[in-house]
Short mmCIF file of C-alpha atoms in Angstrom, two decimals:
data_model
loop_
_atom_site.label_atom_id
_atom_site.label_comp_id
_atom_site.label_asym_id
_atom_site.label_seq_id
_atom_site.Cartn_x
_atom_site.Cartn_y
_atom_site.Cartn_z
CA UNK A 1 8.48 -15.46 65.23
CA UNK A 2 6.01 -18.54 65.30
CA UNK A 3 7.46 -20.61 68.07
CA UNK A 4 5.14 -23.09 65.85
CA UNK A 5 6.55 -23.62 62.62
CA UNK A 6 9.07 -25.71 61.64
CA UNK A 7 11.48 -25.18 58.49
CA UNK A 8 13.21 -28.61 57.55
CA UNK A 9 14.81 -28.54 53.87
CA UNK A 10 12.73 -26.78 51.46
CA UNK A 11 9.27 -27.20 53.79
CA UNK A 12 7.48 -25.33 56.66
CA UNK A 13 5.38 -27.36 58.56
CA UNK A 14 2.87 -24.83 60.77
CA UNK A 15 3.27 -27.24 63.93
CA UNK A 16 6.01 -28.98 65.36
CA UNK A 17 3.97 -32.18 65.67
CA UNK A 18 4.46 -34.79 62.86
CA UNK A 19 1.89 -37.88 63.51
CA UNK A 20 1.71 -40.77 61.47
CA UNK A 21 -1.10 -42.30 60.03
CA UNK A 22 -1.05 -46.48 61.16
CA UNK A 23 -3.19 -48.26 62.81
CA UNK A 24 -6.08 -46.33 63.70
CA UNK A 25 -9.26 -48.62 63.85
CA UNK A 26 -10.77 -46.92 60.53
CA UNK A 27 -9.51 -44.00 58.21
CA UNK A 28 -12.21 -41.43 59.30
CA UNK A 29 -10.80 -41.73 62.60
CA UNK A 30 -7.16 -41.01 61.33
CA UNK A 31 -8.27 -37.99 59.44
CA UNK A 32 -10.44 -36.54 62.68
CA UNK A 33 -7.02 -37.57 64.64
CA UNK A 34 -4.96 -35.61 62.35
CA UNK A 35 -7.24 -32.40 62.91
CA UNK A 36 -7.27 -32.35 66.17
CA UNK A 37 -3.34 -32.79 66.72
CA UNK A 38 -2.71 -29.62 64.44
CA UNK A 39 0.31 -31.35 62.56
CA UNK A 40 0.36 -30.15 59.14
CA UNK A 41 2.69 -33.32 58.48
CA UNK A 42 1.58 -37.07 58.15
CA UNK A 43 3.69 -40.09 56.97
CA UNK A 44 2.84 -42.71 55.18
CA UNK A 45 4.45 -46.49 54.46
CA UNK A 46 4.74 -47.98 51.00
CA UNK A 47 3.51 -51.51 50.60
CA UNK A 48 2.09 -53.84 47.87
CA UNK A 49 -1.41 -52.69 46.50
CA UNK A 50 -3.96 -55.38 47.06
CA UNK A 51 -4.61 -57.84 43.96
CA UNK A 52 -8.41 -58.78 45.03
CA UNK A 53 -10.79 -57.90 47.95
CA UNK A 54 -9.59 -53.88 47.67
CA UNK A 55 -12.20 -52.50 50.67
CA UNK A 56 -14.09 -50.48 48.08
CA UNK A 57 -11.11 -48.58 46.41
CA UNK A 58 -10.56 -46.98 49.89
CA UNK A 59 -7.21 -45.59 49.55
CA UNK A 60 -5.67 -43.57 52.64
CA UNK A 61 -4.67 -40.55 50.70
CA UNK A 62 -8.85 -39.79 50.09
CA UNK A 63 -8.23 -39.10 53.79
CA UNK A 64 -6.09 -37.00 53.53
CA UNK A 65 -6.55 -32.97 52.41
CA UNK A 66 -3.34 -31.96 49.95
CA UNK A 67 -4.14 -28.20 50.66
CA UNK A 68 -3.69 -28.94 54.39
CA UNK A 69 -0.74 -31.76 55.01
CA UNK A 70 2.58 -32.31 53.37
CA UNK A 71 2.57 -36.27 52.73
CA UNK A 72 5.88 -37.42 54.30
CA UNK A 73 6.77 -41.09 52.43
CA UNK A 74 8.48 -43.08 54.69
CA UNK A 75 10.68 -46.67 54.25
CA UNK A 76 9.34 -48.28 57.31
CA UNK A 77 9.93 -52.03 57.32
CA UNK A 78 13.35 -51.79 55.32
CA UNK A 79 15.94 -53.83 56.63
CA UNK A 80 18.45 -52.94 54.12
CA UNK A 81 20.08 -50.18 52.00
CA UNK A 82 18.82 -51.58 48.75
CA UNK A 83 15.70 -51.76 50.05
CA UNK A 84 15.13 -48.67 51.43
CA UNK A 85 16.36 -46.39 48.32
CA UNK A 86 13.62 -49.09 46.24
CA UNK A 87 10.78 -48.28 48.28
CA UNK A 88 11.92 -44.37 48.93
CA UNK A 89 12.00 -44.31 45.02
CA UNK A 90 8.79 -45.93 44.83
CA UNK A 91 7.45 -43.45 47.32
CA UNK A 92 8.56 -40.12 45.13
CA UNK A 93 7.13 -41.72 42.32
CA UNK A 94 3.67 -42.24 43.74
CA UNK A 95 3.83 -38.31 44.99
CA UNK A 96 4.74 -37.13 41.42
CA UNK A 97 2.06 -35.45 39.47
CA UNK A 98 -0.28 -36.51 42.46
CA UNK A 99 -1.58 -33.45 43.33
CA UNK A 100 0.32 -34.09 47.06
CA UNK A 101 3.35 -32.46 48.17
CA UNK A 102 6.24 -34.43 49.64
CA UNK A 103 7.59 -36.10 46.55
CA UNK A 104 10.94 -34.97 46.98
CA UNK A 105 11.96 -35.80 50.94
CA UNK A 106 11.53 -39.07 52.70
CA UNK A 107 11.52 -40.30 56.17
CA UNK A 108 14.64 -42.67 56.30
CA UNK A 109 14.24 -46.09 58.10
CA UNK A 110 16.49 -48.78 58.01
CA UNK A 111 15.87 -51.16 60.80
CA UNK A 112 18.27 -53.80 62.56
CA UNK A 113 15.85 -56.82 63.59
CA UNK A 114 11.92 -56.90 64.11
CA UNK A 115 12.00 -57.64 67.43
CA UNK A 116 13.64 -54.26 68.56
CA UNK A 117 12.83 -51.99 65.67
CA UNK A 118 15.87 -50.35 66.34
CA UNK A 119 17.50 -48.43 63.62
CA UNK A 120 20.60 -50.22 61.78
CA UNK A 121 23.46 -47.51 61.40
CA UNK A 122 25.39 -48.91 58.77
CA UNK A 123 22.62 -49.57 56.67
CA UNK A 124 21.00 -46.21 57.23
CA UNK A 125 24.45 -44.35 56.46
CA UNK A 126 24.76 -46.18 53.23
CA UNK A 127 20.98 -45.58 52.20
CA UNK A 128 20.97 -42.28 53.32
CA UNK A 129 24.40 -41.79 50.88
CA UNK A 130 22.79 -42.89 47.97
CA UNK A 131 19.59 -40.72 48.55
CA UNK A 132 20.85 -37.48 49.14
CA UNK A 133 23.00 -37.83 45.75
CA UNK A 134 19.76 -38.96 43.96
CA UNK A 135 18.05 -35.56 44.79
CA UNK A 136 16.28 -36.80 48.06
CA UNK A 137 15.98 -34.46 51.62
CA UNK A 138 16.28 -36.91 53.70
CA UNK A 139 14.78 -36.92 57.41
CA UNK A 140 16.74 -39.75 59.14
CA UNK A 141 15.58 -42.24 61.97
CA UNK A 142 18.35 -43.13 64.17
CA UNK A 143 19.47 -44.07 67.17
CA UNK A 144 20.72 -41.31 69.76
CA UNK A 145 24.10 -42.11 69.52
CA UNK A 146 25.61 -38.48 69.02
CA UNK A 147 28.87 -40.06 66.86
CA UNK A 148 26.33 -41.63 64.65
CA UNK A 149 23.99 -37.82 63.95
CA UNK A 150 26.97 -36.03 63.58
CA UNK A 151 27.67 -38.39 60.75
CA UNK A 152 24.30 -38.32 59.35
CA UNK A 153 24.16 -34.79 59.24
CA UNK A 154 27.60 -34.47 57.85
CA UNK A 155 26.37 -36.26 55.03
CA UNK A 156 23.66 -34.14 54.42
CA UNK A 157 20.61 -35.34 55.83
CA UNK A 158 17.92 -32.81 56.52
CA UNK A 159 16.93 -33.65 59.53
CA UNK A 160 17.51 -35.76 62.27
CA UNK A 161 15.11 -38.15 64.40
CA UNK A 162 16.95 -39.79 66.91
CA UNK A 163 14.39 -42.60 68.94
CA UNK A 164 13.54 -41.84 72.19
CA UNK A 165 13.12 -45.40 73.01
CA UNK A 166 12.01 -48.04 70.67
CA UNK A 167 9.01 -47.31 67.95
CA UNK A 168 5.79 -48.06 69.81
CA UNK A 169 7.10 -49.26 73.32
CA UNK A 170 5.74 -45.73 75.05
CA UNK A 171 8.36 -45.84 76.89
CA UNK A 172 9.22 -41.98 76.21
CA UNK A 173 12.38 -40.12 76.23
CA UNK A 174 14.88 -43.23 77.96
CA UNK A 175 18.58 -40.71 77.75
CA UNK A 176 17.47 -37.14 77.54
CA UNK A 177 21.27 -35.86 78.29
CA UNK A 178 21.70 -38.29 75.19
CA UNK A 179 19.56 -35.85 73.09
CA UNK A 180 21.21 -33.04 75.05
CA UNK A 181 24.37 -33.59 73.89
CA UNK A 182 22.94 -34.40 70.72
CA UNK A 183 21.48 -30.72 70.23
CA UNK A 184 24.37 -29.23 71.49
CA UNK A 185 26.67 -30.92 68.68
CA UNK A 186 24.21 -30.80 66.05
CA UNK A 187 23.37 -27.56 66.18
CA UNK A 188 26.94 -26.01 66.65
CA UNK A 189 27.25 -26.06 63.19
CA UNK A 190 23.89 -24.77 62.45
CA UNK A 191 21.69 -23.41 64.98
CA UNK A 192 18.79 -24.17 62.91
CA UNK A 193 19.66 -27.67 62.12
CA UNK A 194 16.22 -29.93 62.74
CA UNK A 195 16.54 -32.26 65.45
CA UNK A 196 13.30 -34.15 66.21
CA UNK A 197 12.31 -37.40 68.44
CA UNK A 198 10.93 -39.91 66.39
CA UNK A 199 9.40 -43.00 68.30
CA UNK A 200 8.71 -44.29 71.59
CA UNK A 201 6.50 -41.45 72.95
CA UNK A 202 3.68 -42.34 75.34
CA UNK A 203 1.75 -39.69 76.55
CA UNK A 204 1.41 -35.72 76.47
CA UNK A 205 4.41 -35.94 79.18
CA UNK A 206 7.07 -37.33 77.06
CA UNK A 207 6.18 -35.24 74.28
CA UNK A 208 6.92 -32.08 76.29
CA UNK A 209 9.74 -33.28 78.14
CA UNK A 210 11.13 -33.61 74.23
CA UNK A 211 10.10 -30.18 73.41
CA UNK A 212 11.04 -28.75 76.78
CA UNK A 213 15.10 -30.47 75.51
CA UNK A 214 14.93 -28.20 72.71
CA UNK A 215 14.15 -30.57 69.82
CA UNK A 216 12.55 -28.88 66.83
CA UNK A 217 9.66 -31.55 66.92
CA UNK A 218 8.20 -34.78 67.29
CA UNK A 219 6.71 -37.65 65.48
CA UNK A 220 4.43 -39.95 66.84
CA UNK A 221 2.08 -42.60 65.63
CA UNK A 222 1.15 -45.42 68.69
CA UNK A 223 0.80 -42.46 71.34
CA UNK A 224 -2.39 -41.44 69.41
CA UNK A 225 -3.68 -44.29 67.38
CA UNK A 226 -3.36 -46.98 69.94
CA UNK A 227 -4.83 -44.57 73.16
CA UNK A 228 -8.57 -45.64 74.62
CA UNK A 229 -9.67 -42.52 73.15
CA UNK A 230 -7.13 -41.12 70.03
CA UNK A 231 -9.24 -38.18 69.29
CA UNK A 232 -8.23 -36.47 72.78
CA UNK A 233 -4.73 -38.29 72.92
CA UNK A 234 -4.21 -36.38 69.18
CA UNK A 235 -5.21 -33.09 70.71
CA UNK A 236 -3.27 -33.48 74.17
CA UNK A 237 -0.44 -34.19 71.72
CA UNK A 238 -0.58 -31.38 69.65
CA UNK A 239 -0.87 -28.99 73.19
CA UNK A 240 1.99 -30.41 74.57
CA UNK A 241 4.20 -30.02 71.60
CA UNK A 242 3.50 -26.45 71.72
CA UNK A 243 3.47 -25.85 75.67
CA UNK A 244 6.92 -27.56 75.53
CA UNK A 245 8.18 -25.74 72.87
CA UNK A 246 7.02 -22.61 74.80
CA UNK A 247 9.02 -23.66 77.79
CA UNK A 248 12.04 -24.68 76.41
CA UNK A 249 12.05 -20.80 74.38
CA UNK A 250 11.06 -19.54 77.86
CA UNK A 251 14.01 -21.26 79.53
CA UNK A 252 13.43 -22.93 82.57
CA UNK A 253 14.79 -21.99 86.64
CA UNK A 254 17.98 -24.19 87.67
CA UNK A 255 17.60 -26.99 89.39
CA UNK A 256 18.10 -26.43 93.56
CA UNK A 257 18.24 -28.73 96.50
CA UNK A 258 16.44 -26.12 98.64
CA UNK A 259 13.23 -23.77 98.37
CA UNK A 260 13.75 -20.47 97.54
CA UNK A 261 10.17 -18.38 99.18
CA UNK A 262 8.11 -16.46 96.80
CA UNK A 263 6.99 -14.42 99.30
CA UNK A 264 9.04 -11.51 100.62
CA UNK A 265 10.23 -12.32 104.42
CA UNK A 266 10.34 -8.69 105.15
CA UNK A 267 6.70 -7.49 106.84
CA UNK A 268 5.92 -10.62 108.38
CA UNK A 269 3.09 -10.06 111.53
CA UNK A 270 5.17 -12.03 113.26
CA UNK A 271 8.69 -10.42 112.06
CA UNK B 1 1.48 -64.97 29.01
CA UNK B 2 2.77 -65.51 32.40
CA UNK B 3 3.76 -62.59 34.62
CA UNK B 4 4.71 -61.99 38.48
CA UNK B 5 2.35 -59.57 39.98
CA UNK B 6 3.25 -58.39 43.75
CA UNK B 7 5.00 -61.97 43.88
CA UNK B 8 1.74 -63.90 42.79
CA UNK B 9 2.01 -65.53 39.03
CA UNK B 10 -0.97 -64.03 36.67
CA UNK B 11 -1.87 -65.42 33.27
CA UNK B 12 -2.22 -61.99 31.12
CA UNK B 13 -3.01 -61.00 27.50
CA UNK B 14 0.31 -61.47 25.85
CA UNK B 15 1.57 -57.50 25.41
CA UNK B 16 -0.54 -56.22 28.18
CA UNK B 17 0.90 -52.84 29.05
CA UNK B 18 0.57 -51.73 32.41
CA UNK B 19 -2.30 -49.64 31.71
CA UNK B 20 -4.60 -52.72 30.90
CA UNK B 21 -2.69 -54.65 33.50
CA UNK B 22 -4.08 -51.70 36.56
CA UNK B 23 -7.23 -51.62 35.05
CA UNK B 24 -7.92 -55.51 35.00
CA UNK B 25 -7.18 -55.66 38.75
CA UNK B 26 -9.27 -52.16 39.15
CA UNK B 27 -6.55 -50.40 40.24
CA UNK B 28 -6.45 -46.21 39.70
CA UNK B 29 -3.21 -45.47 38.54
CA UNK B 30 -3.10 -41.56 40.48
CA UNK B 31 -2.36 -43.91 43.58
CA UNK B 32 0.07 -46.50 42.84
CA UNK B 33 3.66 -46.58 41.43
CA UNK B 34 4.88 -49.52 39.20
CA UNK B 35 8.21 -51.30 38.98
CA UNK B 36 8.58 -53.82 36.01
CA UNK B 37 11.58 -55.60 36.80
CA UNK B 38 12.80 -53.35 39.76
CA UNK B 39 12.82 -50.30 37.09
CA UNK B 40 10.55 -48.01 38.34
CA UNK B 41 7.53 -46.99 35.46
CA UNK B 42 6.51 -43.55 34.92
CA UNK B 43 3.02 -43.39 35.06
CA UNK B 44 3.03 -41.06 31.97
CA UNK B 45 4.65 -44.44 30.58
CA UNK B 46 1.46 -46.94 31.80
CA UNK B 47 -0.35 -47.16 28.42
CA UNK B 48 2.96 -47.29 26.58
CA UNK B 49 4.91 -50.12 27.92
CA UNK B 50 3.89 -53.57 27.12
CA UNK B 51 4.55 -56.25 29.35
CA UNK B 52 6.92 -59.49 28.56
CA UNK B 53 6.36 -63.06 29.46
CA UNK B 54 8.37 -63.40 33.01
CA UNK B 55 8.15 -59.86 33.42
CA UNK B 56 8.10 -59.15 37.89
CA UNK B 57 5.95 -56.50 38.57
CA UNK B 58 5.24 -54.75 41.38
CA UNK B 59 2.24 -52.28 42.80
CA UNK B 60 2.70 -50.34 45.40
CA UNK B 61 0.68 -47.81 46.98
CA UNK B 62 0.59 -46.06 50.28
CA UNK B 63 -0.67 -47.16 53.32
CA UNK B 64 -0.73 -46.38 57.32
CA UNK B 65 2.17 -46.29 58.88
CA UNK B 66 4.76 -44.44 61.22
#
């Protein structure tokens, strides 16, 4: 099997590496970015089209090939259920008839406060309730509070993206044995069931120590937009989602206090 | 007729449908979805619903984000 692809609801992504598509200092940067980081996956926010002073009729989706990604709407700056199912709503109905895939799933986010960008869980249980009977796969953004997945994938979300630490603090994976425990519950039920870290990555580092956990993927947006140089940042990225997913399949030594020699004590000169 | 487009008030044709309403503010409608008073608009629908005085309409589109 492709230790590469990724099956979550009715989609394969070819790489386990879903990258955003904010802030980058100028669209042909974001669409060199995406290329090099191999994702096959990029979200996108929903926000008011511009009345006057439209930058040419630049619009980020002529950046973006629909033969080569799978448009992932998100509801990113929702701080409510009401206004997440809105602007997820919105989102399908931009996709329809577009000539881009991704109308039908959407990247739940319904966050608590602006100053933590942490996800609210009451809100994102309601909005995720109301999706998933209105037709929607729904990948949801949550905290990595295993009570709180179990939930969310008990009422039927496609996937879930618990934080590593908050959305662009690069702070990486802050409670791995949280996302241990995590996988271990979640995927009881279904070994298959998509588990990905969403937020908070860094560098190359945290993105494999995610991978090497056994998480089905990433997504990441700062780590490679906001890096001195993003076009090498998106390709380190893209490496180290698939050197840690190696490992983890590989399965790594135990832990031990003391060294074990790799060379054979027998035949020593001096034996 | 007076309208609320993306929260700003617009003086419009009276029975401007959403159609004419995109096209005076150059919009292409293959990017944007429309809500006319939080109903969402199928764009199949643009060139046959008219607006109404007070109507709140909204444009949305996509943009970069994570």
């Amino acid at each position: 099997m492709d230790n590469n692809e990724l099956k979550i609801g009715s989609y394969t992504l070819t790489s386990r590496l879903i990258v955003g598509t904010g802030k980058y200092a100028s669209l042909e940067l974001m669409r060199d970015c995406h290329a090099a980081s191999g994702s096959n996956c990029v979200t996108v926010a929903v926000r008011r089209e511009r009345l006057v002073d439209k930058t040419s009729g630049r619009n980020i989706l002529d950046f973006i090939d629909p033969e080569k990604y799978i448009l992932l709407p998100n509801t990113a700056g929702c701080f409510t259920a009401e206004e997440v199912v809105r602007v997820a709503r919105l989102g399908r109905e931009m996709l329809t008839d577009s000539g881009f895939r991704g109308a039908d799933w959407v990247k739940l986010e319904c966050l608590g406060d602006t100053r933590t960008l942490l996800p609210e869980p009451v809100g994102t249980l309601q909005a995720l309730k109301t999706l998933v009977t209105d037709g929607f796969q729904v990948l949801v953004y949550c905290s990595d509070d295993v009570m709180l997945c179990k939930r969310l994938q008990d009422e039927g979300a496609a996937a879930i993206m618990p934080a590593g630490s908050p959305i662009g603090s690069g702070q990486g994976v802050l409670n791995p044995n949280a996302i241990r425990i995590i996988l271990e519950q979640l995927k009881e039920k279904n070994p298959d069931y998509p588990v990905i870290v969403d937020a908070g990555v860094g560098t190359a580092s945290d993105v494999s120590l995610a991978m090497e956990l056994g998480v089905d993927g990433v997504l990441l947006n700062t780590a490679i937009a906001g890096a001195k140089v993003p076009l090498q940042m998106a390709k380190a990225m893209g490496l180290a989602t698939q050197s840690g997913r190696l490992a983890f399949e590989a399965g790594r030594i135990p832990r031990k206090l003391y060294a074990t020699a790799s060379s054979p004590w027998e035949g020593r000169i001096n034996a | 007729m007076e309208v609320v487009v993306n929260g700003q008030i617009k003086q419009v044709v009276d029975g401007i449908s959403v159609q004419e309403l995109l096209d005076q503010f150059q919009i292409k409608p293959i990017r944007v979805a429309v809500e006319r008073n939080r109903e969402i608009v199928p764009r199949k629908q643009f060139s046959a619903t008219p607006l109404a005085a007070g109507d709140q309409i909204e444009i949305v589109t996509f943009v970069g984000g994570g």
